[in-house]
Coordinates of C-alpha atoms and ligand atoms in Angstrom, one line a residue:
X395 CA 114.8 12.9 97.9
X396 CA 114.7 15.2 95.2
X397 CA 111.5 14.0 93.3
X398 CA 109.7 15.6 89.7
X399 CA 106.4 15.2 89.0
X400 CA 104.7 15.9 85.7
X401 CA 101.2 16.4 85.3
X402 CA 98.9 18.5 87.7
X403 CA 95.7 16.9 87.2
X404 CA 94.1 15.8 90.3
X405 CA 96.6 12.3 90.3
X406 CA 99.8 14.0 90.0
X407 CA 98.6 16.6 92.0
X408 CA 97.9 14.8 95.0
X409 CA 101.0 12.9 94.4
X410 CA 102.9 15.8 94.1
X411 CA 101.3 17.0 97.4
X412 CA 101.3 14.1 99.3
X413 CA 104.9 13.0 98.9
X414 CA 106.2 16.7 99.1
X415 CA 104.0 16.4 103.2
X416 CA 106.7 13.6 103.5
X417 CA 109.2 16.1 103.3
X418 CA 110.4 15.1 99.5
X419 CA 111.7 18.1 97.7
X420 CA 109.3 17.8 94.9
X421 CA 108.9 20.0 92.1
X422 CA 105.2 19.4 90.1
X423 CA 105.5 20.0 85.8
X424 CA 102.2 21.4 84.3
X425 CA 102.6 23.2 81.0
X426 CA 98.5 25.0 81.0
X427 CA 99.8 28.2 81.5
X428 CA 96.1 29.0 84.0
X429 CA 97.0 26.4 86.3
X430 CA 100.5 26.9 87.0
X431 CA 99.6 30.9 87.9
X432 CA 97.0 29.6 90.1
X433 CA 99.4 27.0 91.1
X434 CA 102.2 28.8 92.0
X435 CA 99.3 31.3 93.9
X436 CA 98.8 28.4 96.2
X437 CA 95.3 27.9 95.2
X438 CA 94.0 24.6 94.0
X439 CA 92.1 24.4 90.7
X440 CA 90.4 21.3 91.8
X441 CA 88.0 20.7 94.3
X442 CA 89.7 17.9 96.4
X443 CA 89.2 18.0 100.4
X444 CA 92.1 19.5 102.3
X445 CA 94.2 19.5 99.2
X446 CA 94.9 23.9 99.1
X447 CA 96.0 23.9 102.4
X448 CA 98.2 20.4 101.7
X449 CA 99.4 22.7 98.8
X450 CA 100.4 26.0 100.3
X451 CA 101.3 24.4 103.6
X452 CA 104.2 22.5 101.5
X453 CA 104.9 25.7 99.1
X454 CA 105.8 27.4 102.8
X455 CA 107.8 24.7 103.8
X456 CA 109.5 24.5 100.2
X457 CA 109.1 21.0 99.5
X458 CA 106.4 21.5 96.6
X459 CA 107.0 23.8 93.9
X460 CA 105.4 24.2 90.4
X461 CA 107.0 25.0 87.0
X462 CA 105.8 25.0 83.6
X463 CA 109.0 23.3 82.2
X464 CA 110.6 19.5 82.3
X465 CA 113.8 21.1 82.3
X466 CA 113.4 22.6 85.5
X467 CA 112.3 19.4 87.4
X468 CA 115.2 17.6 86.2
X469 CA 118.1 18.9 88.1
X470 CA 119.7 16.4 90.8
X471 CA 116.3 14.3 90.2
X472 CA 116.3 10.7 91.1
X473 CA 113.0 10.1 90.3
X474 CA 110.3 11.6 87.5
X475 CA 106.8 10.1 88.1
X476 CA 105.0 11.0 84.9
X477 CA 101.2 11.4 86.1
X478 CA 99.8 12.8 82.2
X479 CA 96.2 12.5 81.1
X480 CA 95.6 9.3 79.0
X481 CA 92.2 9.8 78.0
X482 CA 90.3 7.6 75.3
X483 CA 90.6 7.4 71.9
X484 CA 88.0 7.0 69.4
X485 CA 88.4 3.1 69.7
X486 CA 88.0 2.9 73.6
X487 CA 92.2 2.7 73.9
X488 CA 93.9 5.0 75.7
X489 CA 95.3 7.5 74.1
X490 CA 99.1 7.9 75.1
X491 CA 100.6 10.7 72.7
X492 CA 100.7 13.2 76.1
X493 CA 103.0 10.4 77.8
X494 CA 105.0 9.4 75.2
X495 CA 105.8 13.2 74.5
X496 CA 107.0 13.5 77.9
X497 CA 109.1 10.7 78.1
X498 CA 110.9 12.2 74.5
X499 CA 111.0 15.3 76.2
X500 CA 112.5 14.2 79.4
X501 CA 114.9 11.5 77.2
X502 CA 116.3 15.0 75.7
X503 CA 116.9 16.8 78.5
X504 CA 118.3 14.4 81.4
X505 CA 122.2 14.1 82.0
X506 CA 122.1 11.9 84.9
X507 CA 120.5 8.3 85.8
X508 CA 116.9 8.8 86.4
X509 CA 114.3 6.6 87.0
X510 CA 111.1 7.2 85.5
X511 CA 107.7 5.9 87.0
X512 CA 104.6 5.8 85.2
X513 CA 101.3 6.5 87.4
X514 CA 99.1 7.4 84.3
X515 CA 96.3 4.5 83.5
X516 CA 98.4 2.8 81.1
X517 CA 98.0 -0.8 78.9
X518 CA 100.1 -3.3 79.7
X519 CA 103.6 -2.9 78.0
X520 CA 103.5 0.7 77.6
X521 CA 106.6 1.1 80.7
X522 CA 108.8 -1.4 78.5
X523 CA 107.6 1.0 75.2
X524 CA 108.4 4.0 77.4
X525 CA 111.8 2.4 78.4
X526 CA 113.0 1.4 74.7
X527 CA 111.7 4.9 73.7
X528 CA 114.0 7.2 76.0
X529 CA 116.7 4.5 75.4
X530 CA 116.8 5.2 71.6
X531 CA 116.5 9.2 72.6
X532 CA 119.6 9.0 74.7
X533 CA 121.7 6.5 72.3
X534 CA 121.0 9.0 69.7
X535 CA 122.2 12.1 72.0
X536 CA 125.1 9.8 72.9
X537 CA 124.3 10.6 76.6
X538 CA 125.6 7.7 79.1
X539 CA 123.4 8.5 81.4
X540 CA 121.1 5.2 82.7
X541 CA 117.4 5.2 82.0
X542 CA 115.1 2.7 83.9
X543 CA 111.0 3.0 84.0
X544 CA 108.9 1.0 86.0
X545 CA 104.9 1.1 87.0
X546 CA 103.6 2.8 90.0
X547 CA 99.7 2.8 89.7
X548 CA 97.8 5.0 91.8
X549 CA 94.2 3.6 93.3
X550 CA 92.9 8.0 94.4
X551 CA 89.2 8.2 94.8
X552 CA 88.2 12.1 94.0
X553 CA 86.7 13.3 96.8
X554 CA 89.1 11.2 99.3
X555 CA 92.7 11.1 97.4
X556 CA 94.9 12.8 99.5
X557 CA 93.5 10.6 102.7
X558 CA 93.7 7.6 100.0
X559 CA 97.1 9.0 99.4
X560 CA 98.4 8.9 103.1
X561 CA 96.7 5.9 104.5
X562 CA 96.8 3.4 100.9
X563 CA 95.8 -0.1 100.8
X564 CA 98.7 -0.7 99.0
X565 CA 101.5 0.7 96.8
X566 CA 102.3 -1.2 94.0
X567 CA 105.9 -0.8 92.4
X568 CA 106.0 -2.8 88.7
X569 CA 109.7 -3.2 87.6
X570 CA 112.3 -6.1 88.1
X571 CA 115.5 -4.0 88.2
X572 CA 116.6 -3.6 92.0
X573 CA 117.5 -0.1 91.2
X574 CA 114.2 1.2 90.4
X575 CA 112.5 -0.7 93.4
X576 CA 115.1 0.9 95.4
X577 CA 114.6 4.4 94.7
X578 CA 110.7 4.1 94.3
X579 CA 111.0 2.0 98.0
X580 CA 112.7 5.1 99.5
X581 CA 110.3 7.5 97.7
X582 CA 107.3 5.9 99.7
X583 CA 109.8 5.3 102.8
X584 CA 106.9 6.5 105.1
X585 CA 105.1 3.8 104.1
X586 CA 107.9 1.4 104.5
X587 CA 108.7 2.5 108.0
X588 CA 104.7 2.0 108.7
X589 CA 105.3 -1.5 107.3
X590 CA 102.1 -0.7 104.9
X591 CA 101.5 -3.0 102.2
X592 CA 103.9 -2.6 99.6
X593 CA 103.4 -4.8 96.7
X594 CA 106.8 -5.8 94.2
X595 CA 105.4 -7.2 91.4
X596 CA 106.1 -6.7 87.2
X597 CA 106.0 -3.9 85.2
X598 CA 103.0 -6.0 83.4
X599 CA 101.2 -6.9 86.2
X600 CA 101.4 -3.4 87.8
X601 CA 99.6 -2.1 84.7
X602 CA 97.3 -5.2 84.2
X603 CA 96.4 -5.2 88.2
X604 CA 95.5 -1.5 88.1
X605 CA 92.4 -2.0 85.4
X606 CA 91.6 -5.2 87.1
X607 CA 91.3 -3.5 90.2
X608 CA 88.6 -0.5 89.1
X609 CA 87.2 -3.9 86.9
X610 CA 86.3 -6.0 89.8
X611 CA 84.7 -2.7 91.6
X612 CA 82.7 -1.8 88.9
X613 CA 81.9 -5.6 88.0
X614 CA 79.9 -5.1 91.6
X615 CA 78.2 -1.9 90.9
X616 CA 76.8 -3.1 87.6
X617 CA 75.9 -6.8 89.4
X618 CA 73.8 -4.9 91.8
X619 CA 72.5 -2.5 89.2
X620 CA 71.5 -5.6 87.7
X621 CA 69.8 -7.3 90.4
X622 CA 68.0 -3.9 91.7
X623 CA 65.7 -4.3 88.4
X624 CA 64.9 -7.7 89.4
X625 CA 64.6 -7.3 92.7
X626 CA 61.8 -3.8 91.9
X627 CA 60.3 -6.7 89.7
X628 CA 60.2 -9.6 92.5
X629 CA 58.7 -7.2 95.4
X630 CA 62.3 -7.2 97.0
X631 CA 64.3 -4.5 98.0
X632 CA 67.7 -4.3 97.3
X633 CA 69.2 -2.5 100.0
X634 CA 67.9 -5.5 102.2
X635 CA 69.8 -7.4 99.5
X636 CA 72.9 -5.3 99.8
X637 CA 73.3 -5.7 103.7
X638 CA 72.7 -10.4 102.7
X639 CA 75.5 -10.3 100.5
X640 CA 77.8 -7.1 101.9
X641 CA 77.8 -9.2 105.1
X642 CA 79.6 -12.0 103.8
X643 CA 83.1 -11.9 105.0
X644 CA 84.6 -12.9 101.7
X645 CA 82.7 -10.2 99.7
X646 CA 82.6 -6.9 101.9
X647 CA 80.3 -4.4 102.4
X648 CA 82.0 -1.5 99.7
X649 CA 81.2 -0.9 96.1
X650 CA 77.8 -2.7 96.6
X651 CA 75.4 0.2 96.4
X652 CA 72.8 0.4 93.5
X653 CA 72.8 3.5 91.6
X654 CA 71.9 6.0 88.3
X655 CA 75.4 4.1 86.8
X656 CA 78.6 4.6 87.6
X657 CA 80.8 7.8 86.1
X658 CA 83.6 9.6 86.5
X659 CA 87.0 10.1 84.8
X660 CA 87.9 6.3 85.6
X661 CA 85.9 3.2 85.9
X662 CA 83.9 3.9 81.8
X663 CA 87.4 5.1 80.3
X664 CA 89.3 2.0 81.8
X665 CA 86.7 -0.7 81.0
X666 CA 86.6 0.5 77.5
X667 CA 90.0 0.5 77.2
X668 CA 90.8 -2.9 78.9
X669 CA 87.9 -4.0 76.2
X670 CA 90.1 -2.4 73.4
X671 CA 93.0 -4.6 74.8
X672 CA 91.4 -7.9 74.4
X673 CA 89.9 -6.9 71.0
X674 CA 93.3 -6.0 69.6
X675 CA 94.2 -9.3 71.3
X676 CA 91.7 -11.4 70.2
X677 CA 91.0 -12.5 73.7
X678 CA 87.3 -12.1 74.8
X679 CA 86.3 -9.8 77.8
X680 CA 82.8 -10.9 77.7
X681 CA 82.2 -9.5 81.0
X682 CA 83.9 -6.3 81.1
X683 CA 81.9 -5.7 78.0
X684 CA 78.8 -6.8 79.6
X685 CA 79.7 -4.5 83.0
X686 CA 79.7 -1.3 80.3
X687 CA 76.6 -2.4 78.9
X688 CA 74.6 -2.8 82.1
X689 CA 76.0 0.6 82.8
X690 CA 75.2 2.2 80.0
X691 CA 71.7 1.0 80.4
X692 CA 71.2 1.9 83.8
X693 CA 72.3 5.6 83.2
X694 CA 69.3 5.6 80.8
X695 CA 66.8 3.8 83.8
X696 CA 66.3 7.0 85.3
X697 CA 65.7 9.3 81.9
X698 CA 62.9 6.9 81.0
X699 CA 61.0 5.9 83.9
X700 CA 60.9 10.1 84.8
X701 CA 59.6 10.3 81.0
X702 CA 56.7 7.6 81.9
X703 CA 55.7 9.4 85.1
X704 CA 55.7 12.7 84.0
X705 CA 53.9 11.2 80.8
X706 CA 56.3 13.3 78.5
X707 CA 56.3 14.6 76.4
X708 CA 54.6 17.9 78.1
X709 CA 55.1 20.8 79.9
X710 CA 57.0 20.0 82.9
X711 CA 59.4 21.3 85.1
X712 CA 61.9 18.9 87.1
X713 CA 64.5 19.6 89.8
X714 CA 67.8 17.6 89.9
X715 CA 70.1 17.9 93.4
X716 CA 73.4 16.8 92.9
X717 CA 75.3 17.3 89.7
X718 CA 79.2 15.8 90.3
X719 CA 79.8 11.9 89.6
X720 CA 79.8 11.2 93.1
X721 CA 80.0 13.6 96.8
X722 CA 82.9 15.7 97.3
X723 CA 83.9 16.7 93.7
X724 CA 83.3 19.0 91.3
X725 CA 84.1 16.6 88.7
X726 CA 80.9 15.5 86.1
X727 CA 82.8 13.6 83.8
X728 CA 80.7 11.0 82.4
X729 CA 78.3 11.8 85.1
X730 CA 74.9 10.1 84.9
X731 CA 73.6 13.6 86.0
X732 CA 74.3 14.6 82.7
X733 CA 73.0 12.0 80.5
X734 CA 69.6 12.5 82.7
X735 CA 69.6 16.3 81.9
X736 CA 71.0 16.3 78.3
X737 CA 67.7 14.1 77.4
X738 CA 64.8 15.8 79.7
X739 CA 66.1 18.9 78.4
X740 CA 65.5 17.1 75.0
X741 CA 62.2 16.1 75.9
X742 CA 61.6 19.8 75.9
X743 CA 61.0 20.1 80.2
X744 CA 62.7 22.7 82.0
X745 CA 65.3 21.6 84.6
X746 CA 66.5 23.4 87.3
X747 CA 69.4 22.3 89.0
X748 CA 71.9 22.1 92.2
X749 CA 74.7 21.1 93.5
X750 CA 76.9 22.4 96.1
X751 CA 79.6 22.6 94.2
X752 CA 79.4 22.2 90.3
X753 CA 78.5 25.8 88.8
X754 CA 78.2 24.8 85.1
X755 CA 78.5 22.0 82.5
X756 CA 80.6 22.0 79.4
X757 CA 78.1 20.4 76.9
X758 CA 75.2 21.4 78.2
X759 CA 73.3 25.1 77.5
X760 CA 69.9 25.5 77.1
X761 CA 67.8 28.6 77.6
X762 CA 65.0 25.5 79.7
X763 CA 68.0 25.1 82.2
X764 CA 68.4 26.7 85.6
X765 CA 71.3 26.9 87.7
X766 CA 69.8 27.3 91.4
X767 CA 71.5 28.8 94.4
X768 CA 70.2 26.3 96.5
X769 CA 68.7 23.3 96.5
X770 CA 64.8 24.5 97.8
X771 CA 65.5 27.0 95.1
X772 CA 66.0 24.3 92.9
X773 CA 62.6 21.8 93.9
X774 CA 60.0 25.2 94.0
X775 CA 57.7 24.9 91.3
X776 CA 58.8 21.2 89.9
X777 CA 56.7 18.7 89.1
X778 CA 59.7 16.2 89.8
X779 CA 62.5 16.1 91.8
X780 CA 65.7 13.8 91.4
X781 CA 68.4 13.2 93.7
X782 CA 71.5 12.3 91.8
X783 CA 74.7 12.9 94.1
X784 CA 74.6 11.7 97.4
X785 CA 76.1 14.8 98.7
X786 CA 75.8 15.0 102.7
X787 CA 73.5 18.1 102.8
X788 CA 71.3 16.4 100.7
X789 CA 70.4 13.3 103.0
X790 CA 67.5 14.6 105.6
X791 CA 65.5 16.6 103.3
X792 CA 62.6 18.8 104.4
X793 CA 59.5 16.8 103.1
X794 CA 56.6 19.0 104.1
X795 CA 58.7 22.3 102.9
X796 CA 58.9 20.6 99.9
X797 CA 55.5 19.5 99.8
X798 CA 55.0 22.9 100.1
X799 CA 56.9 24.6 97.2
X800 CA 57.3 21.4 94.5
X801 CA 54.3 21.5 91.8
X802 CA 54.5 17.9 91.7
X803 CA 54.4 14.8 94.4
X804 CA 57.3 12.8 92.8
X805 CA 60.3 12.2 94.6
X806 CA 63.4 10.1 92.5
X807 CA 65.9 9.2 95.0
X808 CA 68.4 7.7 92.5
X809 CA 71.0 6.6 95.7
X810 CA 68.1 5.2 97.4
X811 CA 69.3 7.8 101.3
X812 CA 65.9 8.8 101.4
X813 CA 63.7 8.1 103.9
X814 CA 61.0 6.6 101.9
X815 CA 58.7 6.1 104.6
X816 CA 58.6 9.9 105.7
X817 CA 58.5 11.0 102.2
X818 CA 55.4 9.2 101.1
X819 CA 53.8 10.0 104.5
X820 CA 54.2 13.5 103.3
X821 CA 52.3 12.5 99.9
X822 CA 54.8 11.6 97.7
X823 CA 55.1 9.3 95.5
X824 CA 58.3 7.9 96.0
X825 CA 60.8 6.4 93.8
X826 CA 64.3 4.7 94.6
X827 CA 66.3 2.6 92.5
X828 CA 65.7 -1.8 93.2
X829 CA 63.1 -0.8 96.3
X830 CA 60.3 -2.3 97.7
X831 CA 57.5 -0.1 96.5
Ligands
UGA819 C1 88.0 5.0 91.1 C2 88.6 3.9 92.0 O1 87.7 3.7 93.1 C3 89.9 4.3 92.6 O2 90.5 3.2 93.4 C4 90.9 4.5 91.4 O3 92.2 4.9 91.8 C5 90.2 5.6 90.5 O4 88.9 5.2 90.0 C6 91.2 5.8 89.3 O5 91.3 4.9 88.5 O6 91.8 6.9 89.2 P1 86.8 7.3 91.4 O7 86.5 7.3 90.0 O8 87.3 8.6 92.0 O9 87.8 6.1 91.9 O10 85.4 7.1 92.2 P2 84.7 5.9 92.9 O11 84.5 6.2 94.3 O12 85.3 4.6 92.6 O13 83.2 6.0 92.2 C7 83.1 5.7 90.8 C8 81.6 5.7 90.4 O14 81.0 4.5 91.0 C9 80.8 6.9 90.9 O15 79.9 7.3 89.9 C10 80.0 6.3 92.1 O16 78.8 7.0 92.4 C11 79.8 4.9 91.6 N1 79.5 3.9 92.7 C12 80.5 3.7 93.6 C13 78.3 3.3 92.8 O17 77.4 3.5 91.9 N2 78.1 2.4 93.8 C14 79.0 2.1 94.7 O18 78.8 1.2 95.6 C15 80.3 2.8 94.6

């Protein structure tokens, strides 16, 4: 099947990729003149494990090819999956312009039935919106030609998307009209064959059911973010806590790990928006408000208890490991990272920093921050050190070389990988986050 993509961020991307492995022809639209020469290169501009060689691999085989323009995509197209940014806007709602302009665009340019499938985070009602719109765009052109959109969520985790992509839990396909579920059924005809899930369902509840499902994992992050403060405050450890309740068949072991907060380009822009929703609906959503306050407090845990032990403010140097929202990413959107070194650079303390991949920050440059070359580079001399991505070189660490070359004796293990025991048998003084001190 001849299948379009628009959007080359790290969603459409990977679907572009992981549809043109199936042997699609597909042909990915991004109009950031940068990527599509680095694109059409065969090099990936995001850091996304086994993605380039997906990429190039495909470009050889000429199923995947990028171009700047719609126009180009469209030719003998059954299917456009518009995968465009829909970041928030100043209320919390997504912001939709980039999608809607798309859909005009593609409205104007397409002579033959197409249908159109929305994988962009998107409110619930924006496929029928995006249906009327290309409808009026075509009556207006007087073009015959049969427009249907539906909803085709993704659920990509960075760091794992294009495995996510090839082995989903599900595929979720939102639309009523046998037509669309037909062509979007043969698009994912791999999975078919496999007999993987594959879930029909409305265009509304595709959109609802993809916020609900990044809701109810980051309802269980923020529950155990809660209970970590109570459970420092009890004399209870909440990784003991984790394994009671992870073992329960009917809850699961995932999304259960205490942390610094959760980030990324996902879980705080959907909340917010979902939150928007029922505020424009006048329905509450007491408790996905609740899940964004916990988080935004437990982002600023870590800034203020390293403030009480290093008794700022003073002179002090502190070393943070791990930069990225999570391993395997070079992403730091809405990183708690960040926020940490945003307000100890604040506080006047000089930071140097690691992480295997990230190489700078956007908003943040200050003449008291370091960018290391590796992480021992990164603890020699500090007073502190901070561990705030669980990336896999940083899980054994050397405690007596760091004993060694840190200033300091405190040790902030915000993923709680550490061996505590070791580390305060070298002479630290060890922090985690909800542990057993
Ligand atoms: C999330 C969802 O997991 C995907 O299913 C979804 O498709 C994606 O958002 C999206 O909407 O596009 P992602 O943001 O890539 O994926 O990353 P996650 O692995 O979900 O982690 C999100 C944040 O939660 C990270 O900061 C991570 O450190 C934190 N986290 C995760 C915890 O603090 N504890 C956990 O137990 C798990």
């Amino acid at each position: 099947m001849k299948i379009g993509v628009v959007g080359a961020g790290y969603v459409g991307l990977v679907t572009a990729t992981g549809l043109a492995e199936m042997g699609h022809k597909v042909t990915c639209v991004e109009n950031d003149d940068e990527k599509i020469v680095l694109l059409q290169a065969g090099t990936c501009p995001i850091h996304e494990a086994g993605l380039e060689e997906s990429i190039k691999d495909c470009q050889s085989q000429s199923t995947l090819s990028f171009v700047k323009d719609i126009s180009s995509a469209l030719e003998d197209t059954e299917l456009m999956i518009i995968a465009v940014g829909t970041p928030p806007s100043e209320d919390g709602s997504a912001d939709l312009r980039a999608l809607f302009d798309v859909a005009t665009q593609i409205a104007h340019l397409m002579n033959h039935d197409l249908v159109v499938a929305i994988k962009s985070t998107v409110p619930v009602g924006t496929a029928a919106k995006v249906e009327t719109l290309m409808r009026k765009v075509l009556d207006t052109r007087q073009c015959h030609a049969k427009c249907l959109v539906a909803s085709n969520p993704e659920f990509l985790k960075e760091g794992t998307a294009l495995t996510d992509f090839r082995r989903p839990d599900r595929i979720v396909i939102g639309s009523n009209h046998p037509t669309a579920v037909g062509v979007l059924r043969s698009a994912y005809s791999h999975f078919v064959r496999r007999q993987m899930r594959i879930i029909e369902v409305s265009r509304e509840s595709a959109e609802l059911g993809k916020y609900a499902a990044n809701a109810m994992l980051a309802i269980r992050i923020s529950l155990m973010n809660e209970l970590s403060a109570l459970a420092e405050h009890e004399g209870a450890d909440i990784e003991e806590i984790r394994l009671i309740v992870g073992s329960d068949r009917r809850i699961g072991p995932d999304f259960l790990y205490a942390g610094p907060g959760f980030g990324g380009s996902c879980f705080p822009k959907d909340l917010r928006a979902l939150s928007a929703v029922g505020n424009r609906a006048r329905i509450p959503t007491d408790l996905i408000n609740s899940v964004i306050s916990v988080n935004d407090r437990q982002k600023q845990l870590i800034p203020s208890k390293l403030a009480e032990l290093l008794q700022l403010p003073r002179k002090a140097t502190c070393a943070v490991w791990g930069l990225a929202f999570k391993p395997e990413t070079a992403d730091t959107r809405e990183a708690p990272s960040v926020n940490l070194i945003s307000l100890l650079l604040n506080h006047g303390v000089r930071v140097q920093v690691f992480d295997p991949v990230v190489r700078h920050i956007d908003s943040i440059s200050d003449d008291n921050l370091t960018w290391c070359s590796s992480q021992y580079e990164a603890a020699s001399g500090a007073d502190a050190l901070v561990l705030m991505t669980e990336w896999k070189m940083f899980r054994s660490p050397d405690f007596h070389l760091l004993k060694n070359i840190m200033a300091g004796n405190i040790l902030f293990d915000a993923r709680n990988i550490w061996d505590h025991d070791a580390a305060r048998r070298t002479g630290f003084r060890y922090f985690g986050i909800g542990r057993k001190l």
